[in-house]
Amino acid sequence: MADLERTFVAVKPDGVQRGLVGEVISRFERRGLKLVGLKLLNVTPALAEKHYGEHKGKPFYEGLVSFITSGPVVAMVWEGRNAISLCRNVIGATNPASAAPGTIRGDLAVEIGRNLVHGSDGPESAVREVSIFFHDGELVQGWKRETDTWICE
Ligand code: IDP
Ligand code: MG
């Protein structure tokens, strides 16, 4: 599949605390994406800095790091045709106040600083973020899903 992509998605500490892990996973599953990596972990300050380095210096950066390190997150890798933009669409706009109904943020969140889910924003950040959170051996490569031909031609 030429446009097969992998993307990094995480349920942030607010989603874990609110018991929304299953709800979030289920939205990506139902959309037709394939799960290839999954773990629960605490994000250390060093990991947070690596992941959110592009935002260093912005006014919300310190709060963002303290939030993302405040409790466990669920880190995932989803695979599929156009998985990166597809996942961003499932997640919705950064600010839940303007996220469309039907998206995770539009249905389940209220504020930008508690927007439940992270999703890579492009091919380079996807590769970078997957490698920050997962070793190659932790990803389940090329597993055959019986519904694949019912999701993509
Ligand atoms: P994204 O998560 O939709 O890709 P980014 O602009 O990459 O959005 O910002 C990363 C995260 O930083 C957001 O998801 C949000 O949690 C937080 N953030 C971004 N802008 C603000 C802000 O203006 N105030 C508070 N938090 C923010
Ligand atoms: Mg981003």
CSV table of C-alpha atoms in Angstrom, one decimal, residues 12-15 18 52 55 58-61 63-65 67-68 88 91-99 105-106 108-118:
chain,number,residue,atom,x,y,z
A,12,LYS,CA,-2.7,12.2,27.9
A,13,PRO,CA,-3.0,12.0,31.8
A,14,ASP,CA,-6.4,13.7,31.7
A,15,GLY,CA,-7.8,10.9,29.5
A,18,ARG,CA,-11.1,10.3,33.4
A,52,TYR,CA,7.4,18.7,23.2
A,55,HIS,CA,7.1,24.2,22.0
A,58,LYS,CA,6.2,29.3,24.4
A,59,PRO,CA,4.1,30.6,27.3
A,60,PHE,CA,2.3,27.3,27.8
A,61,TYR,CA,5.4,25.1,27.7
A,63,GLY,CA,2.4,24.0,32.2
A,64,LEU,CA,2.4,21.5,29.3
A,65,VAL,CA,5.4,19.6,30.7
A,67,PHE,CA,0.7,18.3,32.9
A,68,ILE,CA,2.1,15.5,30.7
A,88,ARG,CA,-5.6,14.1,13.5
A,91,ILE,CA,-8.8,13.8,17.4
A,92,GLY,CA,-10.1,17.2,16.3
A,93,ALA,CA,-8.8,20.7,16.6
A,94,THR,CA,-6.2,21.6,19.3
A,95,ASN,CA,-8.7,23.8,21.2
A,96,PRO,CA,-11.6,21.6,22.1
A,97,ALA,CA,-13.8,24.7,22.2
A,98,SER,CA,-13.6,24.8,18.4
A,99,ALA,CA,-13.2,21.1,17.7
A,105,ARG,CA,-11.8,16.7,21.6
A,106,GLY,CA,-15.1,18.0,20.2
A,108,LEU,CA,-15.2,14.9,25.3
A,109,ALA,CA,-13.0,17.9,26.1
A,110,VAL,CA,-13.4,21.6,27.1
A,111,GLU,CA,-10.1,23.3,27.3
A,112,ILE,CA,-6.8,23.4,25.3
A,113,GLY,CA,-4.7,22.5,28.3
A,114,ARG,CA,-6.8,19.3,28.9
A,115,ASN,CA,-7.4,18.1,25.4
A,116,LEU,CA,-7.1,14.4,26.1
A,117,VAL,CA,-5.1,13.1,23.2
A,118,HIS,CA,-1.9,13.7,21.2
